[in-house]
Amino acid sequence: MQGLFTFLGTGTSMGVPTLGCDCPVCTSSDPHDRRLRPSVLVRWQQDARERVLVIDTGPDFREQALRTGIHRVDAVLYTHNHADHILGLDDLRPLSFTVAREGARIPLYASEDTAAVLTRVYDYTFSPSATYPNRARVDLLPLADRIHLHGVDVVRIPVLHGRQKIDGFRFGRVAYLTDVSDIPEASFALLEGLDCIVLSALRHKPHPSHATLDQAVAWARRIGARRTFFTHIAHELPHAETNRTLPEGMELAYDGLTFAVTLTV
Ligand SMILES: [Zn+2]
Ligand SMILES: [Zn+2]
Ligand SMILES: [Zn+2]
């Protein structure tokens, strides 16, 4: 099955430009240097209707959905519980009302750790005793190792984010791993035979919970996908200049970048 993969946001947690910063990247006139918080969209056709999957709903989700023309969401997958990945959940409300008119609810797949934070932050959405009338019509569901979504198998890829265990996802021949500081050996085995891999690469200077660009390039070589995109990028990495230094087949992603993917193995 063929589909489309779109970067809704490729910035690190603070976004680029970073508030209060006047460095060359934050003041750049190149639109590729403007990065919203990290999220991606995967779309495919099933039985003549479009299916839309979002990974993470960060604080920029509303703007990203407007920009990309997202009119419905069939499911959301969460990588982990940090603000830059979850704080747009409430903006699913209008889209969930659309789905509710068809008698359905939007499934949100989250690990136990992520579900615990979501239920706390969005108590008025998830608490059975909440009285808020316009709550999102969403269901928080456990993240299994494999999830079957409208004809596509999603494989959970465990990775490390500092000391936190978080999740990446594989759909057929594309995988998305963000906020990664280490990839366990068992997860490399789940990343064989990819056409395309997306890896986070924060900057050059080491960070306790994010890979540097050099580290991400080394993983990309080992994984050996035909194309590698880097995301979750901080303001230390200018788009055009950094891309000139990368090996063939590897590039920094940018907001709005869309490419075709094979969603079956
Ligand atoms: Zn993040
Ligand atoms: Zn800056
Ligand atoms: Zn994070």
Tab-separated table of C-alpha atoms and ligand atoms in Angstrom:
chain	number	residue	atom	x	y	z
A	1	MET	CA	0.000	0.000	0.000
A	2	GLN	CA	1.312	3.430	-0.950
A	3	GLY	CA	0.929	6.520	1.211
A	4	LEU	CA	2.247	9.999	1.872
A	5	PHE	CA	4.375	11.074	4.778
A	6	THR	CA	4.436	14.788	5.730
A	7	PHE	CA	6.518	16.630	8.301
A	8	LEU	CA	4.134	18.907	10.215
A	9	GLY	CA	6.991	20.203	12.361
A	10	THR	CA	10.746	19.578	12.464
A	11	GLY	CA	11.848	21.825	15.338
A	12	THR	CA	13.089	21.001	18.785
A	13	SER	CA	10.947	21.587	21.892
A	14	MET	CA	11.365	25.385	21.824
A	15	GLY	CA	10.766	25.690	18.092
A	16	VAL	CA	12.872	27.719	15.647
A	17	PRO	CA	13.039	30.722	15.782
A	18	THR	CA	13.570	30.334	19.508
A	19	LEU	CA	11.949	33.061	21.565
A	20	GLY	CA	14.342	35.857	22.475
A	21	CYS	CA	17.126	34.627	20.173
A	22	ASP	CA	18.644	36.623	17.334
A	23	CYS	CA	21.185	34.050	16.105
A	24	PRO	CA	21.665	33.606	12.322
A	25	VAL	CA	19.208	30.658	12.122
A	26	CYS	CA	16.499	32.351	14.217
A	27	THR	CA	16.737	35.468	12.023
A	28	SER	CA	17.238	33.565	8.750
A	29	SER	CA	15.075	34.477	5.750
A	30	ASP	CA	15.149	30.852	4.508
A	31	PRO	CA	11.690	29.344	5.219
A	32	HIS	CA	13.401	25.958	5.802
A	33	ASP	CA	14.887	27.457	8.973
A	34	ARG	CA	11.422	27.994	10.528
A	35	ARG	CA	10.589	24.869	12.464
A	36	LEU	CA	7.395	24.180	14.384
A	37	ARG	CA	7.311	21.582	17.127
A	38	PRO	CA	7.855	17.964	15.980
A	39	SER	CA	4.969	16.010	14.469
A	40	VAL	CA	4.267	14.024	11.313
A	41	LEU	CA	1.260	13.015	9.251
A	42	VAL	CA	0.836	9.720	7.388
A	43	ARG	CA	-1.977	9.424	4.819
A	44	TRP	CA	-3.196	6.611	2.613
A	45	GLN	CA	-6.257	5.488	0.689
A	46	GLN	CA	-8.324	2.602	1.963
A	47	ASP	CA	-11.439	1.530	0.073
A	48	ALA	CA	-11.540	4.866	-1.768
A	49	ARG	CA	-11.360	6.956	1.403
A	50	GLU	CA	-8.408	8.793	2.847
A	51	ARG	CA	-7.035	7.623	6.188
A	52	VAL	CA	-5.078	10.117	8.264
A	53	LEU	CA	-2.710	9.266	11.083
A	54	VAL	CA	-0.856	11.842	13.185
A	55	ILE	CA	2.177	11.152	15.371
A	56	ASP	CA	2.169	13.504	18.374
A	57	THR	CA	0.023	16.595	18.802
A	58	GLY	CA	2.392	19.308	20.020
A	59	PRO	CA	1.642	22.934	20.911
A	60	ASP	CA	1.657	23.885	17.190
A	61	PHE	CA	-0.856	21.217	16.124
A	62	ARG	CA	-3.664	23.671	15.327
A	63	GLU	CA	-1.439	25.793	13.074
A	64	GLN	CA	-0.019	22.655	11.440
A	65	ALA	CA	-3.493	21.250	10.759
A	66	LEU	CA	-4.600	24.546	9.179
A	67	ARG	CA	-1.453	24.804	7.077
A	68	THR	CA	-1.698	21.220	5.859
A	69	GLY	CA	-5.460	21.217	5.319
A	70	ILE	CA	-6.157	18.437	7.818
A	71	HIS	CA	-9.927	17.934	7.910
A	72	ARG	CA	-10.049	14.655	9.754
A	73	VAL	CA	-7.813	12.452	11.860
A	74	ASP	CA	-8.388	8.693	12.111
A	75	ALA	CA	-5.829	8.005	14.857
A	76	VAL	CA	-3.020	9.581	16.869
A	77	LEU	CA	0.120	7.801	18.051
A	78	TYR	CA	2.126	9.341	20.892
A	79	THR	CA	5.900	8.900	21.172
A	80	HIS	CA	6.175	10.176	24.756
A	81	ASN	CA	4.806	12.580	27.321
A	82	HIS	CA	6.835	15.784	26.862
A	83	ALA	CA	5.097	19.114	26.299
A	84	ASP	CA	6.363	19.544	22.736
A	85	HIS	CA	4.617	16.262	21.787
A	86	ILE	CA	1.311	16.382	23.687
A	87	LEU	CA	0.154	19.943	24.335
A	88	GLY	CA	-1.975	20.223	21.207
A	89	LEU	CA	-4.297	17.365	22.166
A	90	ASP	CA	-7.149	19.745	22.917
A	91	ASP	CA	-7.073	20.974	19.313
A	92	LEU	CA	-8.295	17.528	18.263
A	93	ARG	CA	-11.727	18.550	19.637
A	94	PRO	CA	-13.281	19.954	16.443
A	95	LEU	CA	-11.892	17.041	14.395
A	96	SER	CA	-13.245	14.600	16.981
A	97	PHE	CA	-16.705	16.190	16.673
A	98	THR	CA	-16.573	15.443	12.910
A	99	VAL	CA	-15.728	11.806	13.605
A	100	ALA	CA	-18.374	11.650	16.355
A	101	ARG	CA	-21.050	12.585	13.802
A	102	GLU	CA	-20.159	9.289	12.082
A	103	GLY	CA	-20.667	7.535	15.418
A	104	ALA	CA	-16.945	7.062	16.086
A	105	ARG	CA	-14.237	8.447	18.349
A	106	ILE	CA	-10.568	9.189	17.603
A	107	PRO	CA	-8.283	6.516	19.110
A	108	LEU	CA	-5.158	7.896	20.807
A	109	TYR	CA	-2.451	5.255	21.275
A	110	ALA	CA	-0.087	5.954	24.160
A	111	SER	CA	2.298	4.072	26.437
A	112	GLU	CA	1.435	3.782	30.131
A	113	ASP	CA	3.814	6.646	30.977
A	114	THR	CA	2.317	8.908	28.353
A	115	ALA	CA	-1.271	7.967	29.237
A	116	ALA	CA	-0.574	8.826	32.888
A	117	VAL	CA	0.516	12.353	31.954
A	118	LEU	CA	-2.299	12.831	29.416
A	119	THR	CA	-4.956	11.854	31.962
A	120	ARG	CA	-3.463	14.275	34.485
A	121	VAL	CA	-2.996	17.239	32.127
A	122	TYR	CA	-6.340	16.645	30.397
A	123	ASP	CA	-8.307	15.621	33.467
A	124	TYR	CA	-11.378	17.458	32.108
A	125	THR	CA	-11.215	15.240	29.001
A	126	PHE	CA	-10.450	11.826	30.463
A	127	SER	CA	-11.794	11.805	34.033
A	128	PRO	CA	-15.108	9.920	34.296
A	129	SER	CA	-16.218	12.531	36.834
A	130	ALA	CA	-15.358	15.536	34.643
A	131	THR	CA	-18.348	17.704	33.799
A	132	TYR	CA	-16.835	19.615	30.862
A	133	PRO	CA	-19.485	19.298	28.126
A	134	ASN	CA	-17.397	19.838	24.982
A	135	ARG	CA	-14.696	17.343	25.730
A	136	ALA	CA	-12.821	15.716	22.853
A	137	ARG	CA	-14.469	12.530	21.579
A	138	VAL	CA	-11.284	10.507	21.931
A	139	ASP	CA	-10.318	7.152	23.443
A	140	LEU	CA	-6.992	6.604	25.139
A	141	LEU	CA	-5.798	3.123	24.092
A	142	PRO	CA	-2.726	1.096	25.086
A	143	LEU	CA	0.228	1.019	22.729
A	144	ALA	CA	0.642	-2.604	21.644
A	145	ASP	CA	3.783	-3.869	19.901
A	146	ARG	CA	1.741	-4.014	16.694
A	147	ILE	CA	-1.387	-2.023	15.922
A	148	HIS	CA	-3.525	-2.614	12.850
A	149	LEU	CA	-4.967	0.676	11.578
A	150	HIS	CA	-7.205	0.747	8.509
A	151	GLY	CA	-5.077	-1.676	6.507
A	152	VAL	CA	-1.678	-0.558	7.827
A	153	ASP	CA	0.389	-2.383	10.471
A	154	VAL	CA	2.155	-0.054	12.885
A	155	VAL	CA	5.161	-1.538	14.683
A	156	ARG	CA	6.237	0.008	17.977
A	157	ILE	CA	10.001	0.676	18.113
A	158	PRO	CA	11.299	1.164	21.684
A	159	VAL	CA	14.103	3.754	21.998
A	160	LEU	CA	15.775	5.697	24.804
A	161	HIS	CA	15.357	9.441	25.428
A	162	GLY	CA	17.902	10.071	28.168
A	163	ARG	CA	16.786	7.656	30.887
A	164	GLN	CA	13.210	7.544	29.632
A	165	LYS	CA	11.924	4.649	27.501
A	166	ILE	CA	9.872	6.098	24.662
A	167	ASP	CA	8.502	4.873	21.333
A	168	GLY	CA	9.142	5.250	17.668
A	169	PHE	CA	6.988	3.716	14.928
A	170	ARG	CA	7.431	1.773	11.727
A	171	PHE	CA	4.845	1.593	8.930
A	172	GLY	CA	5.914	-0.809	6.194
A	173	ARG	CA	9.123	0.594	4.761
A	174	VAL	CA	9.291	3.890	6.679
A	175	ALA	CA	10.100	4.497	10.355
A	176	TYR	CA	9.955	7.587	12.569
A	177	LEU	CA	12.177	7.843	15.648
A	178	THR	CA	12.219	11.185	17.450
A	179	ASP	CA	13.804	12.359	20.728
A	180	VAL	CA	16.275	9.499	20.551
A	181	SER	CA	19.471	9.326	22.588
A	182	ASP	CA	20.036	5.593	22.122
A	183	ILE	CA	18.605	2.727	20.070
A	184	PRO	CA	18.574	-0.695	21.783
A	185	GLU	CA	19.976	-3.632	19.787
A	186	ALA	CA	16.551	-5.302	19.693
A	187	SER	CA	15.128	-2.214	18.016
A	188	PHE	CA	17.764	-2.220	15.260
A	189	ALA	CA	16.366	-5.635	14.333
A	190	LEU	CA	12.962	-3.988	13.776
A	191	LEU	CA	14.523	-1.443	11.401
A	192	GLU	CA	15.721	-3.757	8.650
A	193	GLY	CA	14.651	-3.338	5.033
A	194	LEU	CA	13.562	0.316	5.237
A	195	ASP	CA	13.262	2.647	2.266
A	196	CYS	CA	13.249	5.619	4.560
A	197	ILE	CA	14.144	6.400	8.169
A	198	VAL	CA	13.447	9.591	10.124
A	199	LEU	CA	15.785	10.196	13.076
A	200	SER	CA	16.013	13.095	15.478
A	201	ALA	CA	19.271	15.058	15.440
A	202	LEU	CA	19.279	18.057	17.761
A	203	ARG	CA	22.581	19.833	17.082
A	204	HIS	CA	26.357	19.189	17.132
A	205	LYS	CA	26.929	19.764	20.866
A	206	PRO	CA	26.108	16.692	23.023
A	207	HIS	CA	22.849	16.721	25.006
A	208	PRO	CA	21.873	14.241	27.761
A	209	SER	CA	18.633	13.125	26.108
A	210	HIS	CA	19.095	13.799	22.362
A	211	ALA	CA	21.461	12.465	19.704
A	212	THR	CA	23.895	14.802	18.001
A	213	LEU	CA	23.852	15.020	14.213
A	214	ASP	CA	27.025	12.867	14.010
A	215	GLN	CA	25.434	10.178	16.205
A	216	ALA	CA	22.281	10.177	14.083
A	217	VAL	CA	24.355	9.917	10.882
A	218	ALA	CA	26.162	6.885	12.348
A	219	TRP	CA	22.824	5.188	13.142
A	220	ALA	CA	21.532	6.061	9.692
A	221	ARG	CA	24.553	4.347	8.081
A	222	ARG	CA	23.952	1.234	10.177
A	223	ILE	CA	20.208	1.147	9.400
A	224	GLY	CA	21.033	1.614	5.713
A	225	ALA	CA	17.714	3.015	4.464
A	226	ARG	CA	17.783	4.535	0.983
A	227	ARG	CA	16.795	7.927	2.390
A	228	THR	CA	17.315	9.434	5.834
A	229	PHE	CA	15.669	12.579	7.152
A	230	PHE	CA	16.680	14.311	10.367
A	231	THR	CA	14.153	16.140	12.562
A	232	HIS	CA	13.692	17.712	16.040
A	233	ILE	CA	16.310	20.252	15.006
A	234	ALA	CA	17.555	23.103	17.193
A	235	HIS	CA	18.626	26.583	16.057
A	236	GLU	CA	22.308	25.556	15.930
A	237	LEU	CA	21.755	23.831	12.548
A	238	PRO	CA	21.133	26.082	9.520
A	239	HIS	CA	19.180	24.101	6.908
A	240	ALA	CA	21.087	24.726	3.665
A	241	GLU	CA	24.577	24.903	5.182
A	242	THR	CA	24.074	21.706	7.242
A	243	ASN	CA	22.657	19.782	4.284
A	244	ARG	CA	25.828	20.508	2.295
A	245	THR	CA	27.830	18.600	4.943
A	246	LEU	CA	25.640	15.460	5.028
A	247	PRO	CA	26.376	12.181	3.221
A	248	GLU	CA	24.386	11.308	0.100
A	249	GLY	CA	20.860	10.134	0.861
A	250	MET	CA	20.713	12.050	4.162
A	251	GLU	CA	19.179	15.477	4.729
A	252	LEU	CA	17.583	17.730	7.301
A	253	ALA	CA	13.811	17.629	6.978
A	254	TYR	CA	11.762	20.830	6.923
A	255	ASP	CA	8.178	21.684	7.801
A	256	GLY	CA	5.824	20.676	5.012
A	257	LEU	CA	8.214	18.210	3.337
A	258	THR	CA	6.128	15.381	1.878
A	259	PHE	CA	7.281	12.157	0.276
A	260	ALA	CA	5.703	8.926	-0.950
A	261	VAL	CA	6.099	5.824	1.210
A	262	THR	CA	5.290	2.131	0.981
A	263	LEU	CA	3.200	1.333	4.056
A	264	THR	CA	3.363	-2.444	3.690
A	265	VAL	CA	6.527	-4.518	4.149
B	1	ZN	ZN	10.742	16.554	21.829
B	2	ZN	ZN	18.626	31.133	17.680
B	3	ZN	ZN	11.156	14.662	24.674
